[in-house]
CSV table of C-alpha atoms in Angstrom, one decimal:
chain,number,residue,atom,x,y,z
V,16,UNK,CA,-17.6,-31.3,16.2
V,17,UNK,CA,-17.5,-28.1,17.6
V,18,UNK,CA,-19.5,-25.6,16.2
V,19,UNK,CA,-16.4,-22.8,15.7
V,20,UNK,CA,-14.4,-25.7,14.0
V,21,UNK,CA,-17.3,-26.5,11.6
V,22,UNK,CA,-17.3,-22.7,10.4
V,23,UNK,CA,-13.9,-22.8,9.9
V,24,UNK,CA,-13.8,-25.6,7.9
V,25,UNK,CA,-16.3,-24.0,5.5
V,26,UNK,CA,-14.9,-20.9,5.1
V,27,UNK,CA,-12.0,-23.5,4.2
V,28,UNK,CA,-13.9,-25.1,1.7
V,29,UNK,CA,-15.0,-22.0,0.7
V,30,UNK,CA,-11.7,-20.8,-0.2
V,31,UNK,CA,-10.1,-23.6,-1.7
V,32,UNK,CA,-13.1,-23.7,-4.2
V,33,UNK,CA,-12.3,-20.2,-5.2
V,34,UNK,CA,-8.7,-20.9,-5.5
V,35,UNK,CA,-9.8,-23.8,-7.4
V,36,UNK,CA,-11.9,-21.9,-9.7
V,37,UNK,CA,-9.7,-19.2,-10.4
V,38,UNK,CA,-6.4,-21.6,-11.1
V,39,UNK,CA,-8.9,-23.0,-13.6
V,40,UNK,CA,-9.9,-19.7,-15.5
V,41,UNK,CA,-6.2,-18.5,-15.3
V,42,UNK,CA,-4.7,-21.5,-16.9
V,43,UNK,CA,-7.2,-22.8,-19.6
V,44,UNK,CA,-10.3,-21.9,-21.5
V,45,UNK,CA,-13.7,-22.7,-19.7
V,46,UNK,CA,-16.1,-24.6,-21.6
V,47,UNK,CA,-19.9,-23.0,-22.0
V,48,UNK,CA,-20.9,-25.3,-19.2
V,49,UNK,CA,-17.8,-24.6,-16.9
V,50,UNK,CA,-19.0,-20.7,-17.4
V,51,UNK,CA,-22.5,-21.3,-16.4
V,52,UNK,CA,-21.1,-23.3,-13.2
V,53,UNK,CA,-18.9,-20.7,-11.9
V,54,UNK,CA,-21.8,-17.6,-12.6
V,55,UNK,CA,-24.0,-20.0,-10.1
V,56,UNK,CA,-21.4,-20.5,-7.8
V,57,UNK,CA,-20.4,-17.0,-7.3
V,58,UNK,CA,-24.1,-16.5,-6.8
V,59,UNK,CA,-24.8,-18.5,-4.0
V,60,UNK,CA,-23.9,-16.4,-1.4
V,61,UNK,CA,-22.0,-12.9,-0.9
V,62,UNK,CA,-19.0,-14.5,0.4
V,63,UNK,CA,-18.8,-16.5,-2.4
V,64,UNK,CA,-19.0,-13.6,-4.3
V,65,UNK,CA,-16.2,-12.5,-1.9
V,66,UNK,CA,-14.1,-15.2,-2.2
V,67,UNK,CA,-13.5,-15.6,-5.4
V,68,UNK,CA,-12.7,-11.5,-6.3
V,69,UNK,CA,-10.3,-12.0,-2.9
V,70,UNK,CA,-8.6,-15.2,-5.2
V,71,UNK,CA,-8.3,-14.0,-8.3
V,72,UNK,CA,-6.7,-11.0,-6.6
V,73,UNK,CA,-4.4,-13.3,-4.8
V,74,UNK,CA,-3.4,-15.0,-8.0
V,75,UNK,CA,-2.1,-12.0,-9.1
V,76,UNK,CA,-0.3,-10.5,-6.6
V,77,UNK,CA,1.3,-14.1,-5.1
V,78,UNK,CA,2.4,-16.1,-7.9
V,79,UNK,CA,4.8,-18.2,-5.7
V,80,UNK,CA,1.4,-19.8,-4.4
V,81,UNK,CA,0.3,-20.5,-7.7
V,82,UNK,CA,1.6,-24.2,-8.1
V,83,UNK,CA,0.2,-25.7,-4.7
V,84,UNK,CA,-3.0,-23.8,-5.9
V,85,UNK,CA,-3.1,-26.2,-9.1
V,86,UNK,CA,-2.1,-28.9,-7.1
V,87,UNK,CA,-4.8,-28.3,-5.1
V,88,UNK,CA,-7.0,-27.9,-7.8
V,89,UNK,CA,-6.0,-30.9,-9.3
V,90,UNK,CA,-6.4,-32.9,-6.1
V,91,UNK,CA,-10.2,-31.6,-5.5
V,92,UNK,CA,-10.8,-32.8,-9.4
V,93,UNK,CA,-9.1,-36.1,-8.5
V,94,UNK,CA,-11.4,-36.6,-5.5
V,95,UNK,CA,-14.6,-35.6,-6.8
V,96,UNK,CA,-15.5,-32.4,-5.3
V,97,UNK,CA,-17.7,-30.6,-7.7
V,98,UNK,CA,-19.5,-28.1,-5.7
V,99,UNK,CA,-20.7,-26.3,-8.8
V,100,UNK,CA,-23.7,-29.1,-9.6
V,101,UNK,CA,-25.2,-27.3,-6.2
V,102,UNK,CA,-25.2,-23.9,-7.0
V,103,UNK,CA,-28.6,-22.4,-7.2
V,104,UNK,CA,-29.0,-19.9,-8.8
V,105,UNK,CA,-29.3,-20.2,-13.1
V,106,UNK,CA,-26.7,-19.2,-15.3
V,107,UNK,CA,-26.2,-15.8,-17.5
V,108,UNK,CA,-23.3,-17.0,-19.4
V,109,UNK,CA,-23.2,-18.8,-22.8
V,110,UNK,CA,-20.4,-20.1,-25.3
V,111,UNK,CA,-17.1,-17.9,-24.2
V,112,UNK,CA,-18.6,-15.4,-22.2
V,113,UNK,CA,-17.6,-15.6,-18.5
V,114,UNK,CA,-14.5,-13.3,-19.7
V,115,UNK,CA,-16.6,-10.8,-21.8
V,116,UNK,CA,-18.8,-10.9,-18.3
V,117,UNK,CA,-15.8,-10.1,-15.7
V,118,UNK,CA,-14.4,-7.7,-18.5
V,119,UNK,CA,-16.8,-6.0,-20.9
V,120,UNK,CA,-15.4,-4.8,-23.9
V,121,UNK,CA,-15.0,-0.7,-23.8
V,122,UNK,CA,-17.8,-1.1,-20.5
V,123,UNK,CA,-20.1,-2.2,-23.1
V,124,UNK,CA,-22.6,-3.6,-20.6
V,125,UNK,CA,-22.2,-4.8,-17.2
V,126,UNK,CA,-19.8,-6.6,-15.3
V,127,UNK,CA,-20.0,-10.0,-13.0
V,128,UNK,CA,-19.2,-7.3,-10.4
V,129,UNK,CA,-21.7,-5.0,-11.8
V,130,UNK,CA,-24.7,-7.7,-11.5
V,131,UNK,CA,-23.6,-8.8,-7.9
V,132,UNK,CA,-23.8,-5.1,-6.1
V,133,UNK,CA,-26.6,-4.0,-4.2
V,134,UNK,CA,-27.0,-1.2,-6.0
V,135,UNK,CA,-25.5,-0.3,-9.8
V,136,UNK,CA,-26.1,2.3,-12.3
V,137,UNK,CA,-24.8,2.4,-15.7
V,138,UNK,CA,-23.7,4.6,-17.9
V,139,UNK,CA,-25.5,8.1,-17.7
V,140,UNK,CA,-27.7,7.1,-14.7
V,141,UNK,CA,-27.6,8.5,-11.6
V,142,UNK,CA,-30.0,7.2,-8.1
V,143,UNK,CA,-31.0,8.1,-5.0
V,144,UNK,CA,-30.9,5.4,-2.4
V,145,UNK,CA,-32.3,6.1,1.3
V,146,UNK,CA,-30.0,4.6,4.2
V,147,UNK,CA,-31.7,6.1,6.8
V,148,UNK,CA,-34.0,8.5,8.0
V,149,UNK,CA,-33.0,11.8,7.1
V,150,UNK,CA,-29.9,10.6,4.8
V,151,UNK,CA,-29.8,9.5,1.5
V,152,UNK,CA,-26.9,8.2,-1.4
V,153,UNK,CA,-26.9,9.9,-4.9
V,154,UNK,CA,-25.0,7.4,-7.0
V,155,UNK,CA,-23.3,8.8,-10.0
V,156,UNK,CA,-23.2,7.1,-13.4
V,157,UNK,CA,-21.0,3.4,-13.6
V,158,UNK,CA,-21.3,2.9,-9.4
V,159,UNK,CA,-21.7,-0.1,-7.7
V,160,UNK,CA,-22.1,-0.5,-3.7
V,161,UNK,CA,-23.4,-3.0,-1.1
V,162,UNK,CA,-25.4,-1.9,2.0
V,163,UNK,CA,-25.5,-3.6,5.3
V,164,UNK,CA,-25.9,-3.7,9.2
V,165,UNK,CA,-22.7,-3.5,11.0
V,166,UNK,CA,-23.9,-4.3,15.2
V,167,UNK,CA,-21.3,-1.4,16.1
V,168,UNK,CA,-21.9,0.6,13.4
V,169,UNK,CA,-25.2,0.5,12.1
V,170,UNK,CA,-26.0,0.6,8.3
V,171,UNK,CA,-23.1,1.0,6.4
V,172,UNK,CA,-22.2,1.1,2.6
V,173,UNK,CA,-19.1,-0.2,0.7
V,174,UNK,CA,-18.3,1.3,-2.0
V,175,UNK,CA,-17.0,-1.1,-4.6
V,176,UNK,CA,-16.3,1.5,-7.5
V,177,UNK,CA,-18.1,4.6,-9.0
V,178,UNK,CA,-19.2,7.8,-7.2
V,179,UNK,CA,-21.6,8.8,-4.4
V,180,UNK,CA,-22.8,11.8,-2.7
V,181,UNK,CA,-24.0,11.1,0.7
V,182,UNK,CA,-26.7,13.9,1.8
V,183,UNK,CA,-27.9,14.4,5.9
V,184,UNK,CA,-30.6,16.5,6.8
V,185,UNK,CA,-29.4,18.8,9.6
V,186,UNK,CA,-32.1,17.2,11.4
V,187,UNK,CA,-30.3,13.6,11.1
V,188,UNK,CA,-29.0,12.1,14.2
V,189,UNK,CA,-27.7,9.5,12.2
V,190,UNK,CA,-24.0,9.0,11.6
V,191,UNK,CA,-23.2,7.6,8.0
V,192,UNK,CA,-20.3,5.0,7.5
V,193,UNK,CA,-19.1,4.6,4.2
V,194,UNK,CA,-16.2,1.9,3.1
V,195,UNK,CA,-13.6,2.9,0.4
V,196,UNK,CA,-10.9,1.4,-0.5
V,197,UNK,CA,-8.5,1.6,2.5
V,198,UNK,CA,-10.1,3.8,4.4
V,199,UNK,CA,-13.3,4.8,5.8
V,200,UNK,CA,-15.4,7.8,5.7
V,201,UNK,CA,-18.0,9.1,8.6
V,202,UNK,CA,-20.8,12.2,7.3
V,203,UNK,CA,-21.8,14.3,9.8
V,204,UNK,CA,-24.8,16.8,8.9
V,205,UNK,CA,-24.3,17.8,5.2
V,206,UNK,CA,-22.7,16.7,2.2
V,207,UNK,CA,-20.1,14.6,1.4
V,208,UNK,CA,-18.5,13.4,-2.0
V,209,UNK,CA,-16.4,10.6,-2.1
V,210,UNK,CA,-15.1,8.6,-5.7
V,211,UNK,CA,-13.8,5.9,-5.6
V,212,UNK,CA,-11.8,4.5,-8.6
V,213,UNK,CA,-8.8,2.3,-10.2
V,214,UNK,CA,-8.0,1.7,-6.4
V,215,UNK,CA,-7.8,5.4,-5.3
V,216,UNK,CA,-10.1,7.3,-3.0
V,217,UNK,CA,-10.9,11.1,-3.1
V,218,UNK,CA,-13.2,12.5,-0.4
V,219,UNK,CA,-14.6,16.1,-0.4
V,220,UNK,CA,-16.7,17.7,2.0
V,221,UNK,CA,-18.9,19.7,0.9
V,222,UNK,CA,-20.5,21.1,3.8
V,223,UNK,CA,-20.7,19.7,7.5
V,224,UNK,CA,-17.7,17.8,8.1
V,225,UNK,CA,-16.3,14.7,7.4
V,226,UNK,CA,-14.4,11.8,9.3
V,227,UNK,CA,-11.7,10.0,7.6
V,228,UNK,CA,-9.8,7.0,8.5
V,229,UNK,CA,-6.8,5.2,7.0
V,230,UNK,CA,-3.8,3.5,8.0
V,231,UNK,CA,-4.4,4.1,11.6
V,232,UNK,CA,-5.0,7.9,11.3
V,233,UNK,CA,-8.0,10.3,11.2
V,234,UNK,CA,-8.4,13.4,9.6
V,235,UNK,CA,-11.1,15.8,9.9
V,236,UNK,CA,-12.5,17.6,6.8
V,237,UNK,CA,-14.5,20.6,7.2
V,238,UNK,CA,-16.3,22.4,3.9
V,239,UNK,CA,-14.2,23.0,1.1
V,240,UNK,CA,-12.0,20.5,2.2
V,241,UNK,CA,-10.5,17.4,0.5
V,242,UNK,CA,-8.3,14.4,1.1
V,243,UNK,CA,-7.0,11.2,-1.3
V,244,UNK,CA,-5.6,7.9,-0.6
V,245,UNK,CA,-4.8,4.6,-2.3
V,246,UNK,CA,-3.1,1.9,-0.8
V,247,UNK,CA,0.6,3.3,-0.8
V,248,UNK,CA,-0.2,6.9,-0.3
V,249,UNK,CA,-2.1,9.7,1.3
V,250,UNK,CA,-2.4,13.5,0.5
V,251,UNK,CA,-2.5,16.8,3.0
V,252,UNK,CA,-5.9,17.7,3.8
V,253,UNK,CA,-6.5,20.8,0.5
V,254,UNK,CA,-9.0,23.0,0.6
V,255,UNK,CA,-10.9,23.1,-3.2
V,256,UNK,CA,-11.4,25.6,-5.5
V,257,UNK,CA,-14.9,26.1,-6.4
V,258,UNK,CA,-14.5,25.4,-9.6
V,259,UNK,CA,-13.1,22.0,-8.7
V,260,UNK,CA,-15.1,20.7,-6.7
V,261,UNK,CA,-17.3,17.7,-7.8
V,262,UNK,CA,-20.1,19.3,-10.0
V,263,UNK,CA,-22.3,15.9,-11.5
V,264,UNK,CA,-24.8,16.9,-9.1
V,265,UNK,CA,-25.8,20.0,-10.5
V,266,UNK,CA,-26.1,18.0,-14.1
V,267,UNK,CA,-22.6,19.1,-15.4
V,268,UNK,CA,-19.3,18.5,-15.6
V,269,UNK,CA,-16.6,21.2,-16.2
V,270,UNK,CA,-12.8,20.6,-17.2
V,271,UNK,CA,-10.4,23.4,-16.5
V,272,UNK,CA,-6.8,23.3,-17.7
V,273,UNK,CA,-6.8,19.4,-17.8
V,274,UNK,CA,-5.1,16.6,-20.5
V,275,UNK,CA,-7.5,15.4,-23.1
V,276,UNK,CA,-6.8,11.9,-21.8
V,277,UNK,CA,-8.0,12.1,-18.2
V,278,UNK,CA,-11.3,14.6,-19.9
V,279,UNK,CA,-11.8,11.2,-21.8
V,280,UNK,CA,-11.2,9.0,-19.2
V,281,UNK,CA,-14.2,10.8,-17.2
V,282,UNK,CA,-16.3,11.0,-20.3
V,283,UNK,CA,-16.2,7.5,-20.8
V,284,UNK,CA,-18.2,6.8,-17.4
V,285,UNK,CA,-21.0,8.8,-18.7
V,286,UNK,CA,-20.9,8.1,-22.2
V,287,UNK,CA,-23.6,5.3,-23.8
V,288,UNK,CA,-20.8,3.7,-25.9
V,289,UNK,CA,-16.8,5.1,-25.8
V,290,UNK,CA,-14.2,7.6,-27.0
V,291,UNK,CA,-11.4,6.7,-28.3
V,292,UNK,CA,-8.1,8.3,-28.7
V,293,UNK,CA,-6.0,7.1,-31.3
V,294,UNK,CA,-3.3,9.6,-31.3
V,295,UNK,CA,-1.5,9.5,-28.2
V,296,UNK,CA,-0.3,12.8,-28.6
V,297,UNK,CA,-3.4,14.6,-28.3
V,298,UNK,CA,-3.8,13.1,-24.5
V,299,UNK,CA,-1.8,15.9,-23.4
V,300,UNK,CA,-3.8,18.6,-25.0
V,301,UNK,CA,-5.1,20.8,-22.3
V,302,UNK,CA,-8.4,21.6,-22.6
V,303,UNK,CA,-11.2,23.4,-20.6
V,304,UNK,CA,-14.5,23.4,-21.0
V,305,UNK,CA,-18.5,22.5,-19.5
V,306,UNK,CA,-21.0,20.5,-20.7
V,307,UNK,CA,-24.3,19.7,-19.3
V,308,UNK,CA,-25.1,15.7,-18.8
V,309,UNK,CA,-28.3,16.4,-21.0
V,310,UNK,CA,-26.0,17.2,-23.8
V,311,UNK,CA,-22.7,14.8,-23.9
V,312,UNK,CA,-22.7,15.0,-27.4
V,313,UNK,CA,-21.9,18.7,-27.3
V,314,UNK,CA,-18.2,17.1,-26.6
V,315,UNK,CA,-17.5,16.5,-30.1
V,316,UNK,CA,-18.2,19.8,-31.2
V,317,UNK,CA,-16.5,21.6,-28.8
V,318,UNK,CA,-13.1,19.2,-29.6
V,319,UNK,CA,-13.8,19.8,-33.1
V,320,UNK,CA,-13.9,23.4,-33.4
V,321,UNK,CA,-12.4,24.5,-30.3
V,322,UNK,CA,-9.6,22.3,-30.4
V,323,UNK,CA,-9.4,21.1,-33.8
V,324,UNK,CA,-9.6,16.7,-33.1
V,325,UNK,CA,-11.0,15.3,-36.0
V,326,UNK,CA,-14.2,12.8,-35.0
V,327,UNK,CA,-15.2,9.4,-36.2
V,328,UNK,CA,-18.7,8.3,-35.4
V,329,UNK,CA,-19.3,4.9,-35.1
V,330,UNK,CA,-22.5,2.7,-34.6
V,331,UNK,CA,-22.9,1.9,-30.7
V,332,UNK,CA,-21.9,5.4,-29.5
V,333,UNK,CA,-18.1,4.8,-30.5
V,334,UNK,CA,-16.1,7.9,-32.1
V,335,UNK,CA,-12.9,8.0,-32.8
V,336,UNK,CA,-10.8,11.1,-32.0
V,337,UNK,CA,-7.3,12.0,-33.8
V,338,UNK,CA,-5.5,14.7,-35.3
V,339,UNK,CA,-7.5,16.7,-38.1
């Protein structure tokens, strides 16, 4: 056989056991067992990993496919291929808890995706993670990325969610490539912050400059500068107020003029536990206000008197905010 076509047909393999896995957790409950399986099986390998986030993504956003997927499920079953009895790696998951795994209750503790990353910090924790000489990645609380060698482009990081500031000495020759998203990013001599989150990217330069690249275009960002994109969409390059721009790396975060539901929304990433609104109405409350990451629970104070919410503590870090 040759040696392309014997690739190909595992990658095949490869893929139809991810389709196979996913039809499974999409259409019935997994036994204890079945859980344990698939944690091994995503384990054995980055691109199995790979493959099955790629399915599960597919399920969702082809459900014409999803018939011969079960049919191809069922004819795997029929036949005998259990590739999960050679995974490798032990399992994490017990009784009903692949689910709580993928999806954590209120980010409780970490993800499937969380445990597979290269790199991860939870909530609160920030890390410094050398690429290179002369250029390092701060990672902001609730990131997760993978680092390796590209033969083109030499190290290279993907961000898979979260928050990084990528720092170059001026004395770096080094030229760091950073995956987000759509798009890419290129540092040049300085510092760059780049977010990445709920499938929308937001890169600011903060000094040196900055290569972008999505959908077949470029932009060049110089200090001060900004630019956003998701899948469907791309802004103007802006240039950023000072007071806007990304400010977690001096051990704060500062909200000016901005609904109480997106304040939350960023809380939450730092927060050991979760706040929750249960009055809809007060997400459109503007509010403005700084608070040093040493101090999150200065929040509740400053809602409470400042802006009158009334505050429900709960064990675990959970408070509930409403209407006094």
């Amino acid at each position: 056989m040759n040696p392309a076509n014997a690739v190909n047909l595992d990658e095949d393999t490869l893929h139809k056991e991810a389709r196979a896995w996913v039809s499974r957790l999409k259409t019935s409950s997994l036994t204890s067992r079945q859980a344990r399986e698939l944690r091994r099986w995503c384990g054995r390998s980055p691109s199995h990993a790979a493959a099955f986030a790629h399915a599960r993504e597919m399920w969702d956003a082809t459900p014409q496919d999803r018939e011969q997927w079960l049919r191809e499920a069922k004819l795997m079953k029929k036949r005998g291929h259990q590739p999960l009895r050679r995974a490798l790696l032990g399992g994490l998951l017990v009784g009903g808890g692949l689910y709580l795994l993928a999806k954590p209750p209120l980010q409780l503790w970490p993800s499937l995706a969380d445990l597979r990353a290269d790199y991860r910090t939870g909530a609160g924790e920030q890390r410094r993670v050398q690429l290179m000489d002369h250029v390092w990645l701060d990672m902001n609380t609730r990131s997760r990325l993978n680092v390796s060698d590209d033969p083109h482009l030499g190290r290279v990081v993907a961000l898979l969610d979260g928050e990084v500031e990528v720092r170059q000495s001026e004395r770096s020759a080094s030229v760091a490539t950073v995956f987000a998203g759509v798009g890419s990013i290129q540092t040049f001599n300085g510092r760059t912050n780049i977010r990445y989150l709920n499938g929308q990217t937001q890169v600011t330069c903060l000094s040196g400059s900055a290569q972008v690249d999505v959908g077949g275009q470029g932009y060049r960002l110089g200090a001060g500068e900004q630019l956003v994109y998701g899948r469907h969409a791309i802004s103007s390059v802006q240039t950023v107020a000072a007071e806007n721009l990304p400010s977690w790396r001096q051990g704060r975060l500062a909200f000016h003029e901005q609904p109480l539901s997106q304040v939350l929304a960023e809380l939450n990433r730092y927060w050991a536990g979760h706040l929750i609104l249960r009055d809809a109405t007060l997400g459109s409350v503007l509010v403005s206000f700084a608070v040093s990451l040493d101090n999150l629970p200065e929040v509740l104070e400053v809602l409470q008197q400042v802006y009158g919410v009334q505050v429900m503590c709960l064990p675990g870090g959970i408070a509930l905010l409403s209407r006094a």
